[in-house]
Amino acid sequence: MRGLMNKLVSRSLSVAGKWQQQQLRRLNIHEYQGADLMNKYGINVPKGVAVSSIDEVKEAVKSAFPNENELVVKSQILAGGRGLGTFQNGFKGGVHIVKADQVEDIAGKMLGQILVTKQTGPQGKVVSKVYVCEKLSLVNEMYFAITLDRKTAGPLIIACSKGGTSIEDLAEKYPDMIIKVPVDVFKGITDEDAAMVVDGLAPKVADRNDSIEQVKKLYKLFCERDCTLLEINPLAETSSNQLVAADAKLNFDDNAAFRQKEIFALRDPSQEDPREVAAAKADLNYIGLDGEIGCMVNGAGLAMATMDIIKLHGGTPANFLDVGGNASEGQVVEAFKILTSDDKVKAILVNIFGGIMKCDVIASGIVNAAKQVALKVPVVVRLEGTNVDQGKRILKESGMTLITAEDLDDAAEKAVKAASK
């Protein structure tokens, strides 16, 4: 997600000086999927075909673009900065404009390869598909987005007469060029709202009324599909005087999965952290970090405090993991499997304050996890609250080698010491 939108639709998780972006309640889909969805709503998009093999590339060029001399080949990953990215095989650039007879060769250097961009981290993301598109003759590039705004408690349309480049840089250099139009979520978008957006875009050749209709269709998609973000950069004008969504990013509210089954069927788990995918299936709140102490805590506030105290004692948390207030033994087992799957984890700290979550359930889960998972790292356990005596007895009678702690400070200190051995 691009930086300006990040500030509006995601939050940062601060871990004692380190920042980890948390994707907050949103499904992310590929560019080709977003283009297909917009096309269904009557929004102008470039003609394109998503392919996953060289044979499909050949067929796409032959059947979909028989008369095109040049085409655009775009790697499909769920991260920005593709054009300036580098593949681990040495090939540079995840987006290329090439002659039609070169598409097969370029696509072959992308498919199945790992693309590293400024947003993927050094591990990169695998390119399973490439998007082969028509090359448009663009005469003007603008910026358009719809997001959710806390201040106005509704959708906010952001428009700029310049686009195709970093919106953050434009916002810094030319703040007066960016307009924001809040939309009354109960009334919906009016002709006046849409006209105000078009005035902010300041199209040079596209018909004004047609442009207003395109804005209204984009808003309709945003609302009907429970989007948290719809960003088009650039929203472009072509030499045929048409307004086209040349590149788009769409995110959707995870809470709407029950009524957006078609959309959520598009989820691509291969683009997500496998630990977070496993945690979601087990209904656990997990965010992977890059430290050495795995944490299993009940309650988000206690989890944050645990990570802070680990850092205070000189350690670094490997994750944020909240098992919630009513986790089952099975969920505790899954939590341990996720923690132990991280090779960087040198110690595990279990910090449970039993309220709704009972200490004996956690203890039984730890014992069962030890039977299923080869625990090769020290485990520090601090239990307090409901059924704490039963929990401590279960752990003692299990015969497991555990490091017990009396309070959170003691637990963090022992975890840091155990991880450093």
Short mmCIF file of C-alpha atoms in Angstrom, two decimals:
data_model
loop_
_atom_site.label_atom_id
_atom_site.label_comp_id
_atom_site.label_asym_id
_atom_site.label_seq_id
_atom_site.Cartn_x
_atom_site.Cartn_y
_atom_site.Cartn_z
CA MET A 1 0.00 0.00 0.00
CA ARG A 2 1.32 3.37 -0.86
CA GLY A 3 2.53 5.50 2.04
CA LEU A 4 -0.13 8.23 2.13
CA MET A 5 -2.91 5.65 2.11
CA ASN A 6 -1.11 3.67 4.78
CA LYS A 7 -1.51 6.59 7.13
CA LEU A 8 -5.24 6.65 6.50
CA VAL A 9 -6.17 2.97 6.52
CA SER A 10 -3.54 1.16 8.56
CA ARG A 11 -1.81 1.63 11.85
CA SER A 12 1.77 1.15 12.91
CA LEU A 13 2.69 -1.24 15.66
CA SER A 14 5.51 0.28 17.70
CA VAL A 15 7.76 -2.15 19.45
CA ALA A 16 10.18 -0.13 21.59
CA GLY A 17 11.58 1.89 18.72
CA LYS A 18 10.96 -0.59 15.90
CA TRP A 19 8.05 -0.09 13.57
CA GLN A 20 6.09 -2.87 11.97
CA GLN A 21 3.28 -2.06 9.54
CA GLN A 22 0.14 -3.96 10.40
CA GLN A 23 -2.35 -4.54 7.62
CA LEU A 24 -5.56 -3.61 9.37
CA ARG A 25 -8.80 -5.45 8.44
CA ARG A 26 -8.31 -5.49 4.71
CA LEU A 27 -8.09 -8.01 1.89
CA ASN A 28 -5.62 -7.12 -0.83
CA ILE A 29 -6.14 -8.38 -4.39
CA HIS A 30 -3.95 -8.39 -7.49
CA GLU A 31 -4.04 -5.67 -10.13
CA TYR A 32 -5.60 -7.91 -12.76
CA GLN A 33 -8.38 -8.90 -10.34
CA GLY A 34 -9.07 -5.26 -9.53
CA ALA A 35 -9.20 -4.36 -13.23
CA ASP A 36 -11.67 -7.16 -13.89
CA LEU A 37 -13.89 -5.96 -11.04
CA MET A 38 -13.82 -2.35 -12.21
CA ASN A 39 -14.67 -3.43 -15.74
CA LYS A 40 -17.83 -5.10 -14.39
CA TYR A 41 -18.87 -1.72 -12.97
CA GLY A 42 -18.42 0.04 -16.31
CA ILE A 43 -15.15 1.70 -15.34
CA ASN A 44 -12.69 2.14 -18.20
CA VAL A 45 -9.61 -0.09 -17.81
CA PRO A 46 -6.91 -1.20 -20.25
CA LYS A 47 -7.53 -4.50 -22.01
CA GLY A 48 -5.46 -7.19 -20.33
CA VAL A 49 -4.99 -10.92 -19.76
CA ALA A 50 -3.47 -12.57 -16.68
CA VAL A 51 -1.29 -15.59 -17.49
CA SER A 52 0.64 -18.09 -15.39
CA SER A 53 2.66 -20.03 -17.97
CA ILE A 54 4.57 -19.47 -21.20
CA ASP A 55 1.93 -21.38 -23.15
CA GLU A 56 -0.72 -19.04 -21.79
CA VAL A 57 1.45 -16.06 -22.74
CA LYS A 58 1.64 -17.29 -26.35
CA GLU A 59 -2.11 -17.80 -26.52
CA ALA A 60 -2.86 -14.41 -24.95
CA VAL A 61 -0.70 -12.50 -27.42
CA LYS A 62 -2.14 -14.44 -30.33
CA SER A 63 -5.83 -14.27 -29.42
CA ALA A 64 -6.21 -11.06 -27.40
CA PHE A 65 -3.66 -8.77 -29.06
CA PRO A 66 -3.26 -9.94 -32.68
CA ASN A 67 -2.73 -6.43 -34.05
CA GLU A 68 -0.69 -4.83 -31.27
CA ASN A 69 2.94 -3.88 -31.89
CA GLU A 70 3.76 -3.12 -28.25
CA LEU A 71 2.41 -4.55 -25.01
CA VAL A 72 2.90 -4.01 -21.29
CA VAL A 73 4.05 -6.96 -19.15
CA LYS A 74 3.37 -6.53 -15.43
CA SER A 75 4.46 -8.91 -12.68
CA GLN A 76 1.63 -9.58 -10.22
CA ILE A 77 2.57 -9.39 -6.55
CA LEU A 78 0.79 -7.77 -3.61
CA ALA A 79 3.32 -4.98 -3.14
CA GLY A 80 4.13 -1.63 -4.67
CA GLY A 81 7.31 -0.50 -6.39
CA ARG A 82 7.26 -3.28 -8.98
CA GLY A 83 8.63 -1.15 -11.78
CA LEU A 84 11.82 -0.39 -9.85
CA GLY A 85 12.11 -3.85 -8.30
CA THR A 86 14.76 -6.47 -8.99
CA PHE A 87 14.27 -10.22 -9.34
CA GLN A 88 16.52 -12.53 -7.35
CA ASN A 89 17.65 -14.00 -10.68
CA GLY A 90 19.14 -10.59 -11.53
CA PHE A 91 16.45 -9.43 -13.96
CA LYS A 92 15.56 -5.80 -13.29
CA GLY A 93 12.09 -4.30 -13.34
CA GLY A 94 8.73 -5.93 -12.68
CA VAL A 95 6.95 -3.85 -15.36
CA HIS A 96 8.12 -3.65 -18.97
CA ILE A 97 6.84 -2.14 -22.22
CA VAL A 98 8.06 -4.39 -25.01
CA LYS A 99 7.49 -5.38 -28.62
CA ALA A 100 4.81 -8.03 -29.03
CA ASP A 101 7.35 -10.64 -30.10
CA GLN A 102 9.37 -10.06 -26.90
CA VAL A 103 6.51 -10.66 -24.45
CA GLU A 104 7.20 -14.38 -24.15
CA ASP A 105 10.86 -13.82 -23.30
CA ILE A 106 10.17 -11.10 -20.69
CA ALA A 107 7.34 -13.04 -19.07
CA GLY A 108 9.59 -16.09 -18.85
CA LYS A 109 12.09 -14.09 -16.77
CA MET A 110 9.31 -13.12 -14.33
CA LEU A 111 7.11 -16.18 -13.87
CA GLY A 112 8.05 -18.32 -10.90
CA GLN A 113 10.75 -15.86 -9.83
CA ILE A 114 11.10 -13.80 -6.64
CA LEU A 115 10.65 -10.05 -7.06
CA VAL A 116 12.15 -7.75 -4.43
CA THR A 117 10.79 -4.21 -4.13
CA LYS A 118 10.97 -1.47 -1.51
CA GLN A 119 7.72 -2.82 -0.05
CA THR A 120 8.37 -6.58 -0.04
CA GLY A 121 11.40 -6.65 2.24
CA PRO A 122 14.57 -8.51 1.24
CA GLN A 123 12.75 -11.85 1.05
CA GLY A 124 10.64 -10.62 -1.89
CA LYS A 125 7.47 -12.21 -3.25
CA VAL A 126 6.99 -14.91 -5.84
CA VAL A 127 5.46 -13.94 -9.21
CA SER A 128 2.88 -16.60 -10.06
CA LYS A 129 1.15 -14.54 -12.76
CA VAL A 130 1.97 -11.73 -15.14
CA TYR A 131 -0.56 -9.31 -16.56
CA VAL A 132 -0.22 -8.66 -20.29
CA CYS A 133 -1.96 -5.38 -21.21
CA GLU A 134 -2.49 -3.15 -24.19
CA LYS A 135 -0.16 -0.14 -24.34
CA LEU A 136 -2.21 3.01 -24.08
CA SER A 137 -1.26 6.37 -25.55
CA LEU A 138 -1.57 8.58 -22.48
CA VAL A 139 -1.78 12.36 -22.73
CA ASN A 140 -2.33 13.16 -19.04
CA GLU A 141 -1.91 11.36 -15.71
CA MET A 142 -3.83 12.14 -12.51
CA TYR A 143 -4.31 10.63 -9.06
CA PHE A 144 -7.60 9.32 -7.59
CA ALA A 145 -8.45 7.47 -4.40
CA ILE A 146 -11.36 6.68 -2.11
CA THR A 147 -10.67 5.69 1.46
CA LEU A 148 -12.39 5.79 4.85
CA ASP A 149 -11.88 8.89 6.95
CA ARG A 150 -12.28 8.90 10.74
CA LYS A 151 -12.71 12.67 10.91
CA THR A 152 -15.75 12.76 8.62
CA ALA A 153 -16.89 9.24 9.60
CA GLY A 154 -17.38 8.20 6.00
CA PRO A 155 -15.80 7.79 2.56
CA LEU A 156 -13.30 10.42 1.47
CA ILE A 157 -12.37 10.99 -2.18
CA ILE A 158 -8.85 12.28 -2.80
CA ALA A 159 -7.93 13.71 -6.19
CA CYS A 160 -4.90 15.40 -7.72
CA SER A 161 -4.34 16.82 -11.20
CA LYS A 162 -0.92 15.18 -11.24
CA GLY A 163 -0.36 11.43 -10.96
CA GLY A 164 1.77 8.51 -12.00
CA THR A 165 4.42 9.54 -9.48
CA SER A 166 4.65 9.38 -5.71
CA ILE A 167 1.58 10.98 -4.17
CA GLU A 168 3.63 11.54 -1.01
CA ASP A 169 6.05 13.76 -2.92
CA LEU A 170 3.19 15.65 -4.55
CA ALA A 171 1.52 16.16 -1.18
CA GLU A 172 4.75 17.62 0.17
CA LYS A 173 5.61 19.84 -2.79
CA TYR A 174 2.16 20.82 -4.04
CA PRO A 175 -0.33 20.45 -1.19
CA ASP A 176 -2.76 22.86 -2.87
CA MET A 177 -3.08 20.51 -5.87
CA ILE A 178 -4.66 17.77 -3.75
CA ILE A 179 -8.35 18.05 -3.02
CA LYS A 180 -10.41 16.01 -0.58
CA VAL A 181 -14.15 15.52 -0.99
CA PRO A 182 -15.99 13.84 1.90
CA VAL A 183 -19.14 11.95 0.91
CA ASP A 184 -22.18 11.64 3.16
CA VAL A 185 -22.44 7.88 3.62
CA PHE A 186 -26.24 8.12 4.02
CA LYS A 187 -26.93 10.36 1.02
CA GLY A 188 -24.31 8.81 -1.24
CA ILE A 189 -22.31 10.68 -3.85
CA THR A 190 -24.12 13.59 -5.48
CA ASP A 191 -23.54 15.17 -8.88
CA GLU A 192 -22.02 18.12 -7.04
CA ASP A 193 -19.58 15.85 -5.18
CA ALA A 194 -18.53 14.12 -8.40
CA ALA A 195 -18.18 17.45 -10.22
CA MET A 196 -15.96 18.77 -7.42
CA VAL A 197 -13.72 15.71 -7.81
CA VAL A 198 -13.51 16.15 -11.58
CA ASP A 199 -12.62 19.81 -11.11
CA GLY A 200 -9.78 18.70 -8.84
CA LEU A 201 -8.57 16.20 -11.41
CA ALA A 202 -8.73 18.91 -14.10
CA PRO A 203 -8.86 16.56 -17.11
CA LYS A 204 -7.56 18.11 -20.31
CA VAL A 205 -9.30 16.14 -23.06
CA ALA A 206 -11.83 13.78 -21.46
CA ASP A 207 -15.51 14.77 -21.57
CA ARG A 208 -16.56 16.37 -18.26
CA ASN A 209 -19.91 14.59 -18.00
CA ASP A 210 -18.36 11.22 -18.85
CA SER A 211 -15.70 11.84 -16.19
CA ILE A 212 -18.38 12.63 -13.59
CA GLU A 213 -20.09 9.32 -14.40
CA GLN A 214 -16.81 7.44 -14.03
CA VAL A 215 -16.30 8.96 -10.56
CA LYS A 216 -19.82 7.92 -9.54
CA LYS A 217 -19.23 4.36 -10.77
CA LEU A 218 -16.00 4.17 -8.77
CA TYR A 219 -17.85 5.30 -5.65
CA LYS A 220 -20.56 2.71 -6.28
CA LEU A 221 -17.94 -0.04 -6.49
CA PHE A 222 -16.29 1.21 -3.29
CA CYS A 223 -19.52 1.03 -1.29
CA GLU A 224 -21.16 -2.06 -2.77
CA ARG A 225 -18.00 -4.15 -2.40
CA ASP A 226 -17.07 -2.97 1.12
CA CYS A 227 -13.75 -1.46 0.10
CA THR A 228 -11.41 0.17 2.59
CA LEU A 229 -9.30 1.59 -0.22
CA LEU A 230 -9.70 2.18 -3.95
CA GLU A 231 -6.60 3.89 -5.34
CA ILE A 232 -5.90 4.66 -9.00
CA ASN A 233 -2.46 5.97 -9.88
CA PRO A 234 -2.50 7.00 -12.58
CA LEU A 235 -6.05 7.78 -13.57
CA ALA A 236 -5.16 8.69 -17.12
CA GLU A 237 -6.49 10.38 -20.21
CA THR A 238 -5.83 8.68 -23.52
CA SER A 239 -5.32 10.12 -26.97
CA SER A 240 -8.88 8.93 -27.73
CA ASN A 241 -10.18 11.36 -25.04
CA GLN A 242 -11.09 8.62 -22.61
CA LEU A 243 -10.59 8.52 -18.83
CA VAL A 244 -8.91 5.20 -17.92
CA ALA A 245 -7.90 3.55 -14.66
CA ALA A 246 -4.38 2.67 -15.83
CA ASP A 247 -3.24 1.12 -12.52
CA ALA A 248 -5.43 0.42 -9.51
CA LYS A 249 -5.21 -0.96 -5.99
CA LEU A 250 -8.24 -2.22 -4.07
CA ASN A 251 -8.53 -3.37 -0.45
CA PHE A 252 -11.63 -4.83 1.19
CA ASP A 253 -12.90 -4.95 4.77
CA ASP A 254 -12.27 -8.38 6.30
CA ASN A 255 -15.43 -7.95 8.37
CA ALA A 256 -17.45 -8.08 5.15
CA ALA A 257 -16.15 -11.52 4.11
CA PHE A 258 -19.51 -13.12 4.94
CA ARG A 259 -21.31 -11.06 2.26
CA GLN A 260 -18.46 -10.64 -0.23
CA LYS A 261 -17.69 -14.33 -0.81
CA GLU A 262 -16.88 -13.78 -4.49
CA ILE A 263 -14.31 -11.12 -3.60
CA PHE A 264 -12.71 -13.03 -0.74
CA ALA A 265 -12.36 -16.11 -2.93
CA LEU A 266 -9.71 -14.04 -4.75
CA ARG A 267 -7.39 -14.07 -1.71
CA ASP A 268 -3.87 -15.21 -2.63
CA PRO A 269 -2.30 -16.88 0.45
CA SER A 270 0.99 -17.35 -1.43
CA GLN A 271 1.52 -13.58 -1.11
CA GLU A 272 1.00 -13.56 2.66
CA ASP A 273 3.20 -14.55 5.59
CA PRO A 274 2.47 -18.30 6.00
CA ARG A 275 2.50 -17.88 9.77
CA GLU A 276 -0.20 -15.22 9.57
CA VAL A 277 -2.23 -17.43 7.23
CA ALA A 278 -2.01 -20.31 9.73
CA ALA A 279 -2.93 -17.98 12.60
CA ALA A 280 -5.97 -16.66 10.75
CA LYS A 281 -7.21 -20.22 10.16
CA ALA A 282 -6.87 -20.90 13.90
CA ASP A 283 -8.61 -17.59 14.72
CA LEU A 284 -5.51 -16.18 16.41
CA ASN A 285 -4.28 -12.59 16.22
CA TYR A 286 -0.68 -12.87 14.97
CA ILE A 287 1.79 -10.43 13.46
CA GLY A 288 5.29 -11.58 12.60
CA LEU A 289 8.19 -9.38 13.71
CA ASP A 290 11.93 -9.94 13.40
CA GLY A 291 13.12 -10.62 16.95
CA GLU A 292 14.25 -13.73 18.83
CA ILE A 293 11.66 -14.13 21.62
CA GLY A 294 8.34 -15.68 20.65
CA CYS A 295 5.38 -14.34 22.65
CA MET A 296 2.05 -15.97 23.47
CA VAL A 297 -0.22 -13.67 25.45
CA ASN A 298 -3.96 -13.23 26.05
CA GLY A 299 -5.19 -9.74 25.34
CA ALA A 300 -3.79 -7.13 22.97
CA GLY A 301 -2.88 -4.69 25.72
CA LEU A 302 -0.98 -7.29 27.71
CA ALA A 303 0.73 -8.43 24.51
CA MET A 304 1.94 -4.89 23.81
CA ALA A 305 3.15 -4.51 27.39
CA THR A 306 4.96 -7.85 27.17
CA MET A 307 6.81 -6.79 24.03
CA ASP A 308 7.78 -3.47 25.58
CA ILE A 309 9.20 -5.12 28.71
CA ILE A 310 11.11 -7.67 26.61
CA LYS A 311 12.75 -4.75 24.81
CA LEU A 312 13.38 -2.99 28.12
CA HIS A 313 15.43 -5.99 29.25
CA GLY A 314 17.50 -6.00 26.04
CA GLY A 315 15.57 -8.54 23.97
CA THR A 316 13.49 -8.26 20.81
CA PRO A 317 10.02 -9.80 20.33
CA ALA A 318 9.60 -12.17 17.39
CA ASN A 319 5.88 -11.62 17.10
CA PHE A 320 2.65 -10.21 18.41
CA LEU A 321 0.38 -13.14 19.30
CA ASP A 322 -2.90 -12.66 21.16
CA VAL A 323 -4.77 -15.92 21.81
CA GLY A 324 -7.80 -13.97 22.98
CA GLY A 325 -10.04 -14.52 25.96
CA ASN A 326 -11.65 -17.82 25.03
CA ALA A 327 -8.96 -19.84 23.26
CA SER A 328 -9.30 -23.62 23.23
CA GLU A 329 -6.54 -26.14 23.86
CA GLY A 330 -6.40 -26.68 20.11
CA GLN A 331 -5.75 -23.00 19.49
CA VAL A 332 -2.96 -22.98 22.05
CA VAL A 333 -1.38 -25.96 20.27
CA GLU A 334 -1.62 -24.12 16.93
CA ALA A 335 -0.08 -21.04 18.53
CA PHE A 336 2.94 -23.07 19.63
CA LYS A 337 3.27 -24.59 16.16
CA ILE A 338 3.37 -21.10 14.67
CA LEU A 339 5.92 -19.85 17.19
CA THR A 340 8.24 -22.83 16.73
CA SER A 341 8.04 -22.59 12.92
CA ASP A 342 10.08 -19.37 13.12
CA ASP A 343 13.79 -20.27 12.94
CA LYS A 344 14.73 -16.93 14.52
CA VAL A 345 12.93 -17.74 17.77
CA LYS A 346 15.45 -18.61 20.52
CA ALA A 347 13.00 -18.62 23.46
CA ILE A 348 9.24 -18.53 24.02
CA LEU A 349 7.50 -16.41 26.65
CA VAL A 350 3.97 -17.40 27.67
CA ASN A 351 2.31 -14.60 29.64
CA ILE A 352 -1.28 -15.31 30.68
CA PHE A 353 -3.45 -13.26 33.00
CA GLY A 354 -6.50 -15.48 33.44
CA GLY A 355 -9.84 -13.75 33.40
CA ILE A 356 -12.16 -15.24 30.82
CA MET A 357 -9.11 -17.20 29.62
CA LYS A 358 -8.45 -19.94 32.18
CA CYS A 359 -4.88 -20.79 33.17
CA ASP A 360 -5.56 -24.54 33.22
CA VAL A 361 -6.67 -24.44 29.56
CA ILE A 362 -3.43 -22.68 28.61
CA ALA A 363 -1.40 -25.19 30.66
CA SER A 364 -3.10 -28.17 28.99
CA GLY A 365 -2.48 -26.59 25.60
CA ILE A 366 1.21 -26.14 26.38
CA VAL A 367 1.54 -29.78 27.45
CA ASN A 368 -0.28 -31.05 24.35
CA ALA A 369 1.79 -28.77 22.13
CA ALA A 370 4.97 -30.22 23.62
CA LYS A 371 3.77 -33.68 22.63
CA GLN A 372 3.11 -32.63 19.04
CA VAL A 373 5.91 -30.14 18.49
CA ALA A 374 9.55 -30.73 19.26
CA LEU A 375 10.26 -27.83 21.60
CA LYS A 376 13.93 -27.08 20.99
CA VAL A 377 13.96 -23.68 22.70
CA PRO A 378 13.45 -22.66 26.35
CA VAL A 379 9.87 -21.85 27.40
CA VAL A 380 9.24 -19.25 30.10
CA VAL A 381 5.76 -19.34 31.63
CA ARG A 382 4.02 -16.75 33.77
CA LEU A 383 0.46 -17.63 34.80
CA GLU A 384 -1.84 -15.56 36.99
CA GLY A 385 -5.58 -15.38 37.53
CA THR A 386 -8.46 -17.84 37.02
CA ASN A 387 -7.56 -21.47 37.83
CA VAL A 388 -3.89 -20.55 38.23
CA ASP A 389 -3.22 -23.31 40.79
CA GLN A 390 -4.69 -25.98 38.49
CA GLY A 391 -2.62 -24.60 35.63
CA LYS A 392 0.61 -24.69 37.59
CA ARG A 393 -0.15 -28.23 38.77
CA ILE A 394 -0.74 -29.43 35.18
CA LEU A 395 2.61 -27.99 34.10
CA LYS A 396 4.44 -29.45 37.12
CA GLU A 397 2.99 -32.94 36.64
CA SER A 398 3.77 -32.92 32.91
CA GLY A 399 7.49 -33.41 33.55
CA MET A 400 8.30 -30.64 31.06
CA THR A 401 11.39 -28.53 31.54
CA LEU A 402 9.91 -25.07 31.93
CA ILE A 403 11.16 -21.81 33.35
CA THR A 404 8.52 -20.36 35.65
CA ALA A 405 8.19 -16.69 36.55
CA GLU A 406 6.37 -14.88 39.31
CA ASP A 407 5.51 -11.70 37.44
CA LEU A 408 5.86 -10.08 34.02
CA ASP A 409 9.14 -8.33 34.77
CA ASP A 410 10.66 -11.58 36.04
CA ALA A 411 9.33 -13.45 33.00
CA ALA A 412 10.78 -10.97 30.49
CA GLU A 413 14.17 -10.98 32.20
CA LYS A 414 14.32 -14.78 32.21
CA ALA A 415 13.19 -14.98 28.54
CA VAL A 416 15.90 -12.56 27.41
CA LYS A 417 18.52 -14.50 29.39
CA ALA A 418 17.33 -17.83 27.96
CA ALA A 419 17.39 -16.51 24.40
CA SER A 420 20.96 -15.25 24.74
CA LYS A 421 22.41 -18.64 25.73
#
